[in-house]
Amino acid sequence: IDAIRFVNLVPGISGSGAHTGNDVVLCEAPNGQLGYDGTTPSLSYFPKGTGNQYIYTAGPWVGGIAASGIPIVAEASHASEFVPSQIANTGQPFRVFNSSIPMDKKAWPPEFSSASGKPIIVSGAENLVVQYNDLYGTPLRTVHQPLGIEIRQRSLAYGDTSKRSALIFFWEVKNVSAGPINNAYFAFWGDVDI
């Protein structure tokens, strides 16, 4: 198990990336928000090139009862309680890495690489990866304590005929708090406009 490291600041939304590898265009921010880059919401289009925007913003929600007995939800909605985690031991906050961009592929983060340092990239797909946590974010509700989770997010866009209208997301949720999180649930929230 690798060591978990965090950035104790809110570096903003800089470092957003976008899927453009198939018929779906979707912005991803390093704080877990989808369809939003911190300035302009609704950065999602389907089919690509039409200007049809169906997602205002979206993101993961994780809830549970912390070791203190307090129910807490860490969320990315119109704002986000998440901040980018630190990349390995570099001191740099995570940004969204895109395998279709040669410079990103060359600088692929170790968190998404094999033990030998080779990037773990699903062939035949545009891979986007980012990692974020709720330890230092700004709470959106009245409970002013983090749940203590870190999320590794990978998303894939395929250009082939059968999958060209879909994005596939994988979220690995890790408890990085000092104690157990009981009755934990994962949900995906979206402000969709259809």
PDB file of C-alpha atoms in Angstrom:
ATOM      1  CA  ILE A   1       0.000   0.000   0.000  1.00  0.00           C
ATOM      2  CA  ASP A   2       1.406   3.349  -0.956  1.00  0.00           C
ATOM      3  CA  ALA A   3       1.696   6.246   1.443  1.00  0.00           C
ATOM      4  CA  ILE A   4      -1.067   8.825   1.283  1.00  0.00           C
ATOM      5  CA  ARG A   5       0.103  12.415   1.047  1.00  0.00           C
ATOM      6  CA  PHE A   6      -1.980  15.569   0.973  1.00  0.00           C
ATOM      7  CA  VAL A   7      -1.675  19.173  -0.098  1.00  0.00           C
ATOM      8  CA  ASN A   8      -2.622  21.429   2.816  1.00  0.00           C
ATOM      9  CA  LEU A   9      -3.969  24.263   0.678  1.00  0.00           C
ATOM     10  CA  VAL A  10      -6.679  24.961  -1.825  1.00  0.00           C
ATOM     11  CA  PRO A  11      -4.850  25.466  -5.126  1.00  0.00           C
ATOM     12  CA  GLY A  12      -8.011  26.315  -7.063  1.00  0.00           C
ATOM     13  CA  ILE A  13      -9.361  24.495 -10.052  1.00  0.00           C
ATOM     14  CA  SER A  14      -6.319  24.956 -12.288  1.00  0.00           C
ATOM     15  CA  GLY A  15      -5.304  21.778 -14.005  1.00  0.00           C
ATOM     16  CA  SER A  16      -8.706  20.802 -15.387  1.00  0.00           C
ATOM     17  CA  GLY A  17      -8.798  18.390 -18.286  1.00  0.00           C
ATOM     18  CA  ALA A  18     -11.457  17.220 -20.701  1.00  0.00           C
ATOM     19  CA  HIS A  19     -12.533  14.095 -22.518  1.00  0.00           C
ATOM     20  CA  THR A  20     -12.701  14.792 -26.235  1.00  0.00           C
ATOM     21  CA  GLY A  21     -11.831  11.336 -27.574  1.00  0.00           C
ATOM     22  CA  ASN A  22     -15.314  10.305 -28.680  1.00  0.00           C
ATOM     23  CA  ASP A  23     -18.806  11.813 -29.116  1.00  0.00           C
ATOM     24  CA  VAL A  24     -18.854  13.120 -25.526  1.00  0.00           C
ATOM     25  CA  VAL A  25     -16.971  16.190 -24.303  1.00  0.00           C
ATOM     26  CA  LEU A  26     -16.709  16.453 -20.520  1.00  0.00           C
ATOM     27  CA  CYS A  27     -14.504  18.711 -18.397  1.00  0.00           C
ATOM     28  CA  GLU A  28     -12.989  17.155 -15.273  1.00  0.00           C
ATOM     29  CA  ALA A  29     -11.536  19.280 -12.473  1.00  0.00           C
ATOM     30  CA  PRO A  30      -8.891  18.174  -9.947  1.00  0.00           C
ATOM     31  CA  ASN A  31     -11.374  18.773  -7.093  1.00  0.00           C
ATOM     32  CA  GLY A  32     -13.783  16.056  -8.296  1.00  0.00           C
ATOM     33  CA  GLN A  33     -16.223  18.265 -10.172  1.00  0.00           C
ATOM     34  CA  LEU A  34     -17.357  17.221 -13.636  1.00  0.00           C
ATOM     35  CA  GLY A  35     -18.630  19.617 -16.280  1.00  0.00           C
ATOM     36  CA  TYR A  36     -17.156  22.604 -14.412  1.00  0.00           C
ATOM     37  CA  ASP A  37     -13.691  24.167 -14.491  1.00  0.00           C
ATOM     38  CA  GLY A  38     -14.147  26.606 -11.606  1.00  0.00           C
ATOM     39  CA  THR A  39     -15.130  29.445 -13.921  1.00  0.00           C
ATOM     40  CA  THR A  40     -17.573  28.161 -16.518  1.00  0.00           C
ATOM     41  CA  PRO A  41     -20.218  25.523 -15.704  1.00  0.00           C
ATOM     42  CA  SER A  42     -21.829  23.271 -18.304  1.00  0.00           C
ATOM     43  CA  LEU A  43     -18.581  22.251 -19.983  1.00  0.00           C
ATOM     44  CA  SER A  44     -20.164  19.059 -21.234  1.00  0.00           C
ATOM     45  CA  TYR A  45     -21.400  18.448 -24.751  1.00  0.00           C
ATOM     46  CA  PHE A  46     -23.195  15.610 -26.516  1.00  0.00           C
ATOM     47  CA  PRO A  47     -22.868  14.904 -29.335  1.00  0.00           C
ATOM     48  CA  LYS A  48     -19.535  16.665 -29.665  1.00  0.00           C
ATOM     49  CA  GLY A  49     -19.724  19.768 -31.809  1.00  0.00           C
ATOM     50  CA  THR A  50     -23.467  20.340 -31.379  1.00  0.00           C
ATOM     51  CA  GLY A  51     -23.375  22.720 -28.406  1.00  0.00           C
ATOM     52  CA  ASN A  52     -25.882  20.538 -26.519  1.00  0.00           C
ATOM     53  CA  GLN A  53     -24.985  20.890 -22.823  1.00  0.00           C
ATOM     54  CA  TYR A  54     -26.711  18.363 -20.582  1.00  0.00           C
ATOM     55  CA  ILE A  55     -24.685  18.542 -17.362  1.00  0.00           C
ATOM     56  CA  TYR A  56     -24.403  21.824 -15.478  1.00  0.00           C
ATOM     57  CA  THR A  57     -22.024  20.217 -12.955  1.00  0.00           C
ATOM     58  CA  ALA A  58     -21.691  16.837 -11.240  1.00  0.00           C
ATOM     59  CA  GLY A  59     -19.463  14.853  -8.901  1.00  0.00           C
ATOM     60  CA  PRO A  60     -19.128  12.083  -6.310  1.00  0.00           C
ATOM     61  CA  TRP A  61     -20.638  12.140  -2.833  1.00  0.00           C
ATOM     62  CA  VAL A  62     -19.419   9.846  -0.049  1.00  0.00           C
ATOM     63  CA  GLY A  63     -21.227   9.700   3.270  1.00  0.00           C
ATOM     64  CA  GLY A  64     -20.819   7.809   6.483  1.00  0.00           C
ATOM     65  CA  ILE A  65     -20.616   8.014  10.242  1.00  0.00           C
ATOM     66  CA  ALA A  66     -17.176   9.137  11.352  1.00  0.00           C
ATOM     67  CA  ALA A  67     -15.378   7.699  14.384  1.00  0.00           C
ATOM     68  CA  SER A  68     -16.748  10.700  16.333  1.00  0.00           C
ATOM     69  CA  GLY A  69     -20.284   9.393  15.711  1.00  0.00           C
ATOM     70  CA  ILE A  70     -21.159  12.347  13.511  1.00  0.00           C
ATOM     71  CA  PRO A  71     -22.714  11.617  10.099  1.00  0.00           C
ATOM     72  CA  ILE A  72     -20.689  13.428   7.411  1.00  0.00           C
ATOM     73  CA  VAL A  73     -20.972  13.742   3.640  1.00  0.00           C
ATOM     74  CA  ALA A  74     -18.005  14.723   1.468  1.00  0.00           C
ATOM     75  CA  GLU A  75     -19.339  16.096  -1.778  1.00  0.00           C
ATOM     76  CA  ALA A  76     -18.621  17.637  -5.138  1.00  0.00           C
ATOM     77  CA  SER A  77     -21.690  19.472  -6.381  1.00  0.00           C
ATOM     78  CA  HIS A  78     -22.014  23.156  -7.392  1.00  0.00           C
ATOM     79  CA  ALA A  79     -18.952  23.594  -5.173  1.00  0.00           C
ATOM     80  CA  SER A  80     -16.592  20.891  -3.917  1.00  0.00           C
ATOM     81  CA  GLU A  81     -15.311  19.895  -0.502  1.00  0.00           C
ATOM     82  CA  PHE A  82     -12.427  18.088  -2.194  1.00  0.00           C
ATOM     83  CA  VAL A  83      -8.974  19.425  -3.017  1.00  0.00           C
ATOM     84  CA  PRO A  84      -6.312  17.801  -5.183  1.00  0.00           C
ATOM     85  CA  SER A  85      -4.042  15.338  -3.389  1.00  0.00           C
ATOM     86  CA  GLN A  86      -0.290  15.655  -3.676  1.00  0.00           C
ATOM     87  CA  ILE A  87       1.402  13.785  -6.526  1.00  0.00           C
ATOM     88  CA  ALA A  88       3.674  11.172  -4.903  1.00  0.00           C
ATOM     89  CA  ASN A  89       6.304  13.065  -2.904  1.00  0.00           C
ATOM     90  CA  THR A  90       6.683  15.981  -5.331  1.00  0.00           C
ATOM     91  CA  GLY A  91       4.894  18.631  -3.269  1.00  0.00           C
ATOM     92  CA  GLN A  92       2.784  19.404  -6.361  1.00  0.00           C
ATOM     93  CA  PRO A  93      -1.027  19.153  -6.329  1.00  0.00           C
ATOM     94  CA  PHE A  94      -2.711  16.729  -8.707  1.00  0.00           C
ATOM     95  CA  ARG A  95      -4.089  18.011 -11.969  1.00  0.00           C
ATOM     96  CA  VAL A  96      -6.082  15.996 -14.487  1.00  0.00           C
ATOM     97  CA  PHE A  97      -3.737  13.884 -16.619  1.00  0.00           C
ATOM     98  CA  ASN A  98      -4.844  12.847 -20.123  1.00  0.00           C
ATOM     99  CA  SER A  99      -3.152   9.913 -21.882  1.00  0.00           C
ATOM    100  CA  SER A 100      -3.919  11.475 -25.274  1.00  0.00           C
ATOM    101  CA  ILE A 101      -1.586  14.393 -24.525  1.00  0.00           C
ATOM    102  CA  PRO A 102       2.058  13.332 -25.051  1.00  0.00           C
ATOM    103  CA  MET A 103       3.417  15.538 -22.226  1.00  0.00           C
ATOM    104  CA  ASP A 104       0.825  14.142 -19.786  1.00  0.00           C
ATOM    105  CA  LYS A 105       1.613  10.562 -20.805  1.00  0.00           C
ATOM    106  CA  LYS A 106       5.329  11.226 -20.284  1.00  0.00           C
ATOM    107  CA  ALA A 107       4.665  12.699 -16.792  1.00  0.00           C
ATOM    108  CA  TRP A 108       2.063  10.065 -15.794  1.00  0.00           C
ATOM    109  CA  PRO A 109       1.669  10.096 -11.987  1.00  0.00           C
ATOM    110  CA  PRO A 110       3.102   7.172  -9.993  1.00  0.00           C
ATOM    111  CA  GLU A 111      -0.280   6.701  -8.283  1.00  0.00           C
ATOM    112  CA  PHE A 112      -1.569   5.396 -11.632  1.00  0.00           C
ATOM    113  CA  SER A 113       1.569   3.468 -12.610  1.00  0.00           C
ATOM    114  CA  SER A 114       2.890  -0.020 -11.936  1.00  0.00           C
ATOM    115  CA  ALA A 115       5.572  -0.672  -9.305  1.00  0.00           C
ATOM    116  CA  SER A 116       8.170  -0.463 -12.078  1.00  0.00           C
ATOM    117  CA  GLY A 117       6.936   3.032 -13.001  1.00  0.00           C
ATOM    118  CA  LYS A 118       5.150   2.061 -16.223  1.00  0.00           C
ATOM    119  CA  PRO A 119       1.908   4.042 -16.708  1.00  0.00           C
ATOM    120  CA  ILE A 120      -1.246   1.961 -16.274  1.00  0.00           C
ATOM    121  CA  ILE A 121      -3.197   3.068 -19.326  1.00  0.00           C
ATOM    122  CA  VAL A 122      -6.105   1.186 -20.859  1.00  0.00           C
ATOM    123  CA  SER A 123      -5.193   0.726 -24.504  1.00  0.00           C
ATOM    124  CA  GLY A 124      -7.602   1.896 -27.160  1.00  0.00           C
ATOM    125  CA  ALA A 125      -9.080   4.539 -24.842  1.00  0.00           C
ATOM    126  CA  GLU A 126      -8.476   8.130 -23.855  1.00  0.00           C
ATOM    127  CA  ASN A 127      -7.558   7.825 -20.144  1.00  0.00           C
ATOM    128  CA  LEU A 128      -8.024  10.698 -17.672  1.00  0.00           C
ATOM    129  CA  VAL A 129      -6.795  10.328 -14.086  1.00  0.00           C
ATOM    130  CA  VAL A 130      -6.863  12.540 -10.989  1.00  0.00           C
ATOM    131  CA  GLN A 131      -6.720  12.074  -7.206  1.00  0.00           C
ATOM    132  CA  TYR A 132      -8.347  14.275  -4.550  1.00  0.00           C
ATOM    133  CA  ASN A 133      -9.283  14.265  -0.848  1.00  0.00           C
ATOM    134  CA  ASP A 134     -11.595  16.065   1.583  1.00  0.00           C
ATOM    135  CA  LEU A 135      -9.058  16.652   4.364  1.00  0.00           C
ATOM    136  CA  TYR A 136      -8.337  20.300   3.584  1.00  0.00           C
ATOM    137  CA  GLY A 137     -11.347  21.380   1.558  1.00  0.00           C
ATOM    138  CA  THR A 138     -13.999  23.859   2.624  1.00  0.00           C
ATOM    139  CA  PRO A 139     -17.083  22.177   4.143  1.00  0.00           C
ATOM    140  CA  LEU A 140     -20.358  22.893   2.344  1.00  0.00           C
ATOM    141  CA  ARG A 141     -22.602  21.942   5.280  1.00  0.00           C
ATOM    142  CA  THR A 142     -22.802  22.769   8.990  1.00  0.00           C
ATOM    143  CA  VAL A 143     -20.492  19.954  10.108  1.00  0.00           C
ATOM    144  CA  HIS A 144     -17.005  21.460   9.993  1.00  0.00           C
ATOM    145  CA  GLN A 145     -14.906  18.332   9.843  1.00  0.00           C
ATOM    146  CA  PRO A 146     -13.809  16.142   6.943  1.00  0.00           C
ATOM    147  CA  LEU A 147     -14.986  12.592   6.465  1.00  0.00           C
ATOM    148  CA  GLY A 148     -11.376  11.593   5.764  1.00  0.00           C
ATOM    149  CA  ILE A 149     -11.444  10.061   2.319  1.00  0.00           C
ATOM    150  CA  GLU A 150      -9.287  10.151  -0.771  1.00  0.00           C
ATOM    151  CA  ILE A 151     -10.617   9.329  -4.238  1.00  0.00           C
ATOM    152  CA  ARG A 152      -8.580   8.059  -7.182  1.00  0.00           C
ATOM    153  CA  GLN A 153     -10.601   8.748 -10.296  1.00  0.00           C
ATOM    154  CA  ARG A 154     -10.021   7.181 -13.705  1.00  0.00           C
ATOM    155  CA  SER A 155     -12.256   7.735 -16.698  1.00  0.00           C
ATOM    156  CA  LEU A 156     -12.152   6.242 -20.174  1.00  0.00           C
ATOM    157  CA  ALA A 157     -13.464   7.387 -23.549  1.00  0.00           C
ATOM    158  CA  TYR A 158     -13.416   4.960 -26.455  1.00  0.00           C
ATOM    159  CA  GLY A 159     -13.613   6.075 -30.070  1.00  0.00           C
ATOM    160  CA  ASP A 160     -14.998   2.834 -31.528  1.00  0.00           C
ATOM    161  CA  THR A 161     -18.545   2.590 -32.845  1.00  0.00           C
ATOM    162  CA  SER A 162     -20.076   0.588 -29.986  1.00  0.00           C
ATOM    163  CA  LYS A 163     -18.773   2.850 -27.166  1.00  0.00           C
ATOM    164  CA  ARG A 164     -18.388   6.266 -28.831  1.00  0.00           C
ATOM    165  CA  SER A 165     -21.290   7.811 -26.863  1.00  0.00           C
ATOM    166  CA  ALA A 166     -20.152   6.754 -23.394  1.00  0.00           C
ATOM    167  CA  LEU A 167     -17.596   7.600 -20.736  1.00  0.00           C
ATOM    168  CA  ILE A 168     -16.654   4.955 -18.179  1.00  0.00           C
ATOM    169  CA  PHE A 169     -15.662   6.086 -14.665  1.00  0.00           C
ATOM    170  CA  PHE A 170     -13.852   4.192 -11.918  1.00  0.00           C
ATOM    171  CA  TRP A 171     -13.635   5.662  -8.420  1.00  0.00           C
ATOM    172  CA  GLU A 172     -11.396   4.093  -5.796  1.00  0.00           C
ATOM    173  CA  VAL A 173     -12.447   5.484  -2.414  1.00  0.00           C
ATOM    174  CA  LYS A 174      -9.962   5.114   0.428  1.00  0.00           C
ATOM    175  CA  ASN A 175     -10.522   5.830   4.114  1.00  0.00           C
ATOM    176  CA  VAL A 176      -7.586   8.003   5.214  1.00  0.00           C
ATOM    177  CA  SER A 177      -9.122   9.149   8.496  1.00  0.00           C
ATOM    178  CA  ALA A 178      -7.794   8.155  11.902  1.00  0.00           C
ATOM    179  CA  GLY A 179     -10.686   5.755  12.522  1.00  0.00           C
ATOM    180  CA  PRO A 180     -13.397   3.693  10.852  1.00  0.00           C
ATOM    181  CA  ILE A 181     -16.187   5.180   8.750  1.00  0.00           C
ATOM    182  CA  ASN A 182     -19.359   3.233   9.471  1.00  0.00           C
ATOM    183  CA  ASN A 183     -22.411   2.891   7.236  1.00  0.00           C
ATOM    184  CA  ALA A 184     -20.480   4.377   4.310  1.00  0.00           C
ATOM    185  CA  TYR A 185     -22.190   5.030   0.997  1.00  0.00           C
ATOM    186  CA  PHE A 186     -20.978   6.243  -2.388  1.00  0.00           C
ATOM    187  CA  ALA A 187     -23.259   8.210  -4.687  1.00  0.00           C
ATOM    188  CA  PHE A 188     -22.944  10.245  -7.848  1.00  0.00           C
ATOM    189  CA  TRP A 189     -24.710  13.593  -7.927  1.00  0.00           C
ATOM    190  CA  GLY A 190     -25.507  15.522 -11.074  1.00  0.00           C
ATOM    191  CA  ASP A 191     -27.279  18.732 -12.010  1.00  0.00           C
ATOM    192  CA  VAL A 192     -28.488  17.527 -15.385  1.00  0.00           C
ATOM    193  CA  ASP A 193     -30.456  19.673 -17.787  1.00  0.00           C
ATOM    194  CA  ILE A 194     -32.343  17.462 -20.219  1.00  0.00           C
TER     195      ILE A 194
END
